[in-house]
Coordinates of C-alpha atoms in Angstrom, one line a residue:
M1012 CA 119.0 126.6 46.4
G1013 CA 117.1 123.3 46.4
S1014 CA 115.5 122.5 49.8
K1015 CA 117.5 125.2 51.6
K1016 CA 115.4 127.6 53.7
T1017 CA 114.8 131.1 52.5
Y1018 CA 113.5 134.3 54.2
N1019 CA 110.1 133.6 52.6
D1020 CA 109.8 130.8 55.1
F1021 CA 110.3 133.2 57.9
P1022 CA 108.4 136.4 56.9
A1023 CA 108.8 138.4 60.1
W1024 CA 111.2 140.7 58.2
K1025 CA 108.4 141.9 56.0
E1026 CA 106.6 143.4 59.0
F1027 CA 109.8 145.4 59.8
Q1028 CA 109.8 147.3 56.5
A1029 CA 107.0 149.8 57.6
Y1030 CA 109.4 151.1 60.3
Y1031 CA 112.1 152.1 57.8
P1032 CA 112.0 155.2 55.6
E1033 CA 110.7 154.4 52.2
E1034 CA 114.0 154.4 50.3
F1035 CA 115.5 151.9 52.9
R1036 CA 112.7 149.3 52.4
I1037 CA 112.9 146.0 50.6
T1038 CA 110.4 146.0 47.7
E1039 CA 109.9 143.6 44.8
S1040 CA 112.5 145.5 42.8
T1041 CA 115.1 145.8 45.7
Q1042 CA 114.8 142.3 47.2
P1043 CA 118.2 140.7 47.7
K1044 CA 119.2 137.5 46.0
E1045 CA 119.5 134.6 48.5
E1046 CA 122.3 132.1 48.3
Y1047 CA 124.3 129.7 50.5
W1048 CA 128.0 129.6 50.8
E1049 CA 129.6 126.4 52.1
W1050 CA 132.4 127.1 54.6
D1051 CA 134.0 124.8 57.1
E1052 CA 131.1 123.0 58.9
Y1053 CA 128.6 125.7 58.1
S1054 CA 126.2 126.4 55.2
V1055 CA 126.2 130.2 55.4
H1056 CA 123.1 132.1 54.2
L1057 CA 123.8 135.3 52.3
D1058 CA 121.6 138.2 51.2
R1059 CA 123.3 139.7 48.1
Y1060 CA 122.2 143.1 46.8
I1061 CA 123.4 143.5 43.2
P1062 CA 123.1 146.9 41.4
T1063 CA 122.0 147.1 37.8
V1064 CA 125.3 148.6 36.9
N1065 CA 127.9 146.8 39.1
D1066 CA 131.0 148.8 38.4
K1067 CA 132.1 150.3 41.7
K1068 CA 135.7 149.6 42.9
V1069 CA 134.6 148.1 46.2
K1070 CA 131.9 145.8 47.7
V1071 CA 130.3 146.3 51.1
L1072 CA 130.0 143.5 53.7
L1073 CA 127.2 144.1 56.2
V1074 CA 127.5 142.2 59.5
H1075 CA 124.8 142.0 62.2
G1076 CA 125.2 141.6 66.0
G1077 CA 123.8 139.3 68.6
G1078 CA 120.0 138.7 68.3
G1079 CA 120.1 139.9 64.6
N1080 CA 120.5 138.3 61.2
G1081 CA 121.6 139.4 57.7
R1082 CA 118.1 140.4 56.7
L1083 CA 118.0 143.0 59.6
M1084 CA 120.8 144.8 57.7
A1085 CA 118.4 145.4 54.8
P1086 CA 118.1 149.2 55.2
M1087 CA 121.9 149.6 54.6
G1088 CA 121.8 147.0 51.8
V1089 CA 118.9 148.6 50.0
V1090 CA 120.2 152.2 50.2
L1091 CA 123.8 151.4 49.3
N1092 CA 122.6 149.1 46.5
G1093 CA 120.6 152.0 45.2
L1094 CA 123.8 154.1 45.1
G1095 CA 125.4 151.4 43.0
Y1096 CA 127.2 149.2 45.5
E1097 CA 127.1 145.5 45.7
C1098 CA 126.3 144.5 49.3
I1099 CA 126.6 141.1 51.0
A1100 CA 124.8 140.4 54.3
P1101 CA 125.6 137.0 55.9
D1102 CA 123.7 135.3 58.7
M1103 CA 126.4 134.8 61.3
P1104 CA 126.6 131.2 62.7
G1105 CA 123.9 130.7 65.3
F1106 CA 121.5 133.2 63.8
G1107 CA 119.3 133.6 60.8
L1108 CA 119.2 130.8 58.2
T1109 CA 122.9 129.7 58.4
E1110 CA 123.1 126.0 59.2
I1111 CA 125.5 124.9 61.9
R1112 CA 126.6 121.4 62.8
K1113 CA 128.2 122.1 66.2
P1114 CA 128.1 124.7 69.0
N1115 CA 129.7 127.8 67.5
S1116 CA 132.0 130.3 69.1
Y1117 CA 132.6 134.1 68.6
D1118 CA 135.9 133.0 67.1
T1119 CA 133.9 131.3 64.4
W1120 CA 132.4 134.6 63.5
V1121 CA 135.8 136.3 63.0
E1122 CA 137.1 133.4 61.0
M1123 CA 134.0 133.2 58.8
V1124 CA 134.1 136.9 58.0
N1125 CA 137.8 136.6 57.1
A1126 CA 137.1 133.7 54.8
L1127 CA 134.1 135.4 53.2
V1128 CA 136.1 138.5 52.4
N1129 CA 138.8 136.4 50.8
A1130 CA 136.2 134.5 48.8
E1131 CA 134.5 137.7 47.6
V1132 CA 137.9 139.3 46.6
K1133 CA 138.8 136.1 44.7
K1134 CA 135.7 136.4 42.6
D1135 CA 136.4 139.8 41.0
G1136 CA 139.4 141.4 42.7
R1137 CA 137.3 144.0 44.4
P1138 CA 138.3 144.8 48.0
V1139 CA 135.7 145.1 50.8
I1140 CA 134.4 147.8 53.1
I1141 CA 132.9 146.2 56.2
C1142 CA 129.9 147.7 58.0
G1143 CA 128.8 146.4 61.4
I1144 CA 126.1 147.4 63.9
S1145 CA 125.8 146.4 67.5
L1146 CA 128.3 143.5 68.2
G1147 CA 128.9 143.5 64.5
G1148 CA 130.9 146.7 65.1
M1149 CA 133.7 145.0 67.0
L1150 CA 133.4 142.0 64.7
A1151 CA 134.2 144.4 61.8
Y1152 CA 137.3 145.6 63.7
H1153 CA 138.5 142.1 64.7
S1154 CA 138.1 141.0 61.0
A1155 CA 140.0 144.0 59.7
C1156 CA 142.9 143.2 62.0
L1157 CA 143.3 139.9 60.0
N1158 CA 142.5 140.9 56.5
K1159 CA 144.2 143.5 54.3
N1160 CA 141.4 143.2 51.7
I1161 CA 139.2 145.2 54.1
K1162 CA 139.8 148.8 53.1
G1163 CA 137.4 150.6 55.4
I1164 CA 135.3 150.1 58.6
I1165 CA 131.9 151.6 59.3
V1166 CA 130.5 150.7 62.7
S1167 CA 127.9 151.8 65.3
S1168 CA 129.7 150.4 68.3
L1169 CA 133.1 149.3 69.5
A1170 CA 132.2 147.4 72.6
D1171 CA 135.2 145.6 74.1
T1172 CA 133.3 142.6 75.4
S1173 CA 136.3 141.4 77.4
D1174 CA 136.0 144.5 79.7
P1175 CA 133.9 143.7 82.8
R1176 CA 132.2 147.1 82.6
V1177 CA 131.0 146.4 79.1
Q1178 CA 129.8 143.0 80.1
I1179 CA 127.6 144.6 82.8
Q1180 CA 126.3 147.1 80.3
L1181 CA 125.4 144.5 77.6
S1182 CA 123.8 142.1 80.1
K1183 CA 120.1 142.0 80.9
N1184 CA 120.9 142.8 84.5
D1185 CA 123.9 143.6 86.7
L1186 CA 124.1 140.2 88.4
L1187 CA 124.3 138.4 85.0
G1188 CA 126.9 141.0 83.8
K1189 CA 129.1 140.6 86.9
T1190 CA 129.0 136.8 87.2
G1191 CA 128.3 135.6 83.7
A1192 CA 131.8 135.6 82.2
K1193 CA 133.5 133.9 85.2
T1194 CA 130.7 131.3 85.5
L1195 CA 130.8 130.3 81.9
G1196 CA 134.6 130.2 81.9
A1197 CA 134.7 128.0 85.0
L1198 CA 132.0 125.6 83.8
K1199 CA 132.6 125.6 80.1
S1200 CA 132.9 121.8 79.9
L1201 CA 129.3 121.6 81.2
T1202 CA 127.7 124.7 79.7
D1203 CA 129.2 125.2 76.2
N1204 CA 126.7 122.9 74.6
I1205 CA 123.7 124.5 76.3
K1206 CA 121.4 126.9 74.3
V1207 CA 119.4 129.7 75.8
P1208 CA 117.0 132.3 74.4
I1209 CA 119.0 135.4 73.4
K1210 CA 116.3 137.6 74.9
I1211 CA 117.2 136.4 78.5
T1212 CA 120.8 137.5 78.1
T1213 CA 120.6 141.1 77.1
K1214 CA 118.5 144.3 77.1
M1215 CA 116.3 143.3 74.3
W1216 CA 113.8 146.0 75.2
A1217 CA 116.3 148.5 73.9
M1218 CA 116.9 147.0 70.5
A1219 CA 114.8 149.7 69.1
N1220 CA 113.0 152.8 70.4
D1221 CA 109.6 151.9 69.1
P1222 CA 107.9 149.3 71.4
S1223 CA 105.8 147.8 68.6
F1224 CA 109.0 147.3 66.6
V1225 CA 110.7 145.6 69.5
K1226 CA 107.7 143.3 69.9
K1227 CA 108.0 142.2 66.3
L1228 CA 111.8 141.7 66.7
K1229 CA 111.3 139.4 69.6
N1230 CA 108.8 137.3 67.6
D1231 CA 111.4 136.7 64.8
K1232 CA 112.3 133.1 65.3
V1233 CA 115.5 133.5 63.3
G1234 CA 116.5 136.8 64.9
S1235 CA 115.8 138.2 68.3
G1236 CA 113.5 135.3 69.1
S1237 CA 116.2 132.7 68.5
W1238 CA 118.4 130.8 70.9
V1239 CA 122.2 131.0 71.4
Y1240 CA 124.9 128.6 72.5
L1241 CA 126.5 129.5 75.8
K1242 CA 129.8 128.7 74.1
F1243 CA 129.2 131.8 71.9
L1244 CA 128.6 134.0 74.9
R1245 CA 131.7 132.7 76.7
T1246 CA 134.0 133.2 73.8
L1247 CA 132.5 136.7 73.2
F1248 CA 133.5 137.7 76.7
E1249 CA 137.0 136.4 76.1
A1250 CA 137.5 137.9 72.6
K1251 CA 140.7 140.0 72.0
P1252 CA 141.7 141.6 68.7
A1253 CA 144.8 140.4 66.8
I1254 CA 146.0 144.0 66.8
E1255 CA 145.6 146.4 69.7
P1256 CA 143.9 149.7 68.7
E1257 CA 147.1 151.7 69.4
D1258 CA 148.8 149.7 66.6
F1259 CA 146.0 149.6 64.1
T1260 CA 146.6 151.6 61.0
S1261 CA 145.4 149.2 58.3
C1262 CA 142.4 151.3 57.1
P1263 CA 140.1 154.2 58.0
L1264 CA 137.1 153.9 60.4
L1265 CA 133.8 155.8 60.4
F1266 CA 132.0 155.6 63.7
F1267 CA 128.3 156.5 63.9
Q1268 CA 126.7 156.7 67.3
P1269 CA 122.9 156.4 67.5
E1270 CA 121.9 159.3 69.8
K1271 CA 119.4 157.2 71.7
D1272 CA 121.2 153.9 71.9
F1273 CA 120.5 152.5 75.4
I1274 CA 122.3 149.2 74.8
I1275 CA 125.7 150.5 73.7
P1276 CA 125.9 154.2 74.4
W1277 CA 128.9 156.3 73.4
S1278 CA 130.5 155.9 76.9
I1279 CA 130.9 152.1 76.1
S1280 CA 132.7 152.6 72.8
E1281 CA 134.6 155.8 73.5
P1282 CA 137.5 154.2 75.4
F1283 CA 138.3 151.8 72.5
Y1284 CA 137.7 154.4 69.8
D1285 CA 140.1 156.9 71.5
R1286 CA 142.8 154.3 71.4
L1287 CA 142.6 153.8 67.7
A1288 CA 145.7 154.9 65.7
C1289 CA 144.0 154.8 62.3
E1290 CA 142.3 157.6 60.4
K1291 CA 138.9 157.9 62.1
E1292 CA 135.8 160.0 62.4
M1293 CA 132.8 159.9 64.7
I1294 CA 129.3 161.3 64.1
Y1295 CA 126.0 161.2 66.1
L1296 CA 122.9 160.0 64.4
E1297 CA 120.0 162.2 65.6
N1298 CA 117.0 160.5 67.0
C1299 CA 118.3 157.0 66.2
G1300 CA 118.1 154.0 68.5
H1301 CA 120.3 150.9 68.7
I1302 CA 119.1 149.8 65.3
P1303 CA 119.4 153.1 63.4
I1304 CA 116.3 153.5 61.4
E1305 CA 114.8 156.9 62.5
K1306 CA 114.9 160.2 60.7
P1307 CA 117.0 162.3 60.4
G1308 CA 119.8 160.1 61.7
V1309 CA 119.4 157.3 59.1
F1310 CA 119.8 159.9 56.3
Q1311 CA 122.9 161.3 58.1
L1312 CA 124.3 157.8 58.1
K1313 CA 123.5 157.3 54.4
D1314 CA 125.3 160.6 53.4
K1315 CA 128.3 160.1 55.6
A1316 CA 128.8 156.5 54.6
L1317 CA 128.6 157.4 50.9
S1318 CA 131.3 160.1 51.2
F1319 CA 133.5 157.7 53.3
I1320 CA 133.2 154.9 50.7
Q1321 CA 133.8 157.3 47.8
K1322 CA 137.0 158.7 49.5
I1323 CA 138.3 155.1 49.9
E1324 CA 137.6 154.4 46.2
Q1325 CA 139.5 157.5 45.2
N1326 CA 142.6 156.1 47.0
L1327 CA 142.5 152.7 45.4

């Protein structure tokens, strides 16, 4: 990768491993291969988990949310890789190690995922199952609306960020939630190019249920400790899917709700989930927080995700 940065340059992720159950941790033998994918005006960093025998019918794309990065998706990447699945975890523009050359929007995220899915399918013909946590959940849905190569969706949230009630729930405080979207829309010519710390915009204290883990997350300069363009937040609040949920039948969806998620509780995702016309299933993850890493929920997620993926493979 030449002079490109790697996660060895930003080792905060190594401190996260102790919070994950053992089989979900990155070790010397399970460390992902790092690469960069050139797309549009972005050099996109990818973590790629390649199994020893890479013969499954599908690949899994892991997408993070706001204040995260691809390396934060490691628990899913490690465990699914151990089950034989190739997994790709990109750093979405504005986060992680992905290099950006202009203020990015949420639309950029959707377009990038769509392009990455097509690039992966072009390589070997294998379709993709997309898994998203936090804001990555709705990103997964928005992407599946555009791309028939996505054969399944696994998400921990479906927060409709264009809904004022959702904006209030996601924001650090009610005042920001009630006024943020309108203010950014009215002043976009002045504010789009401004960057702010992600931690001043949302309930960062609730990213995880272990305070010591939250503290480490906040110190991650390429994750929860990073800065975000106001253009990204404005377009996030304006985002609408290409297909309304009542008309979406492209692929099945598995919804997993962390039982102790205080950023995006079930009441926030339920209205959108109920409207979905596709084959769908919802499960609670016992004892899990916003980033699902606690027992027994994380093992419930592993088992359910595996059966969901295998069922899709049987129908290909």
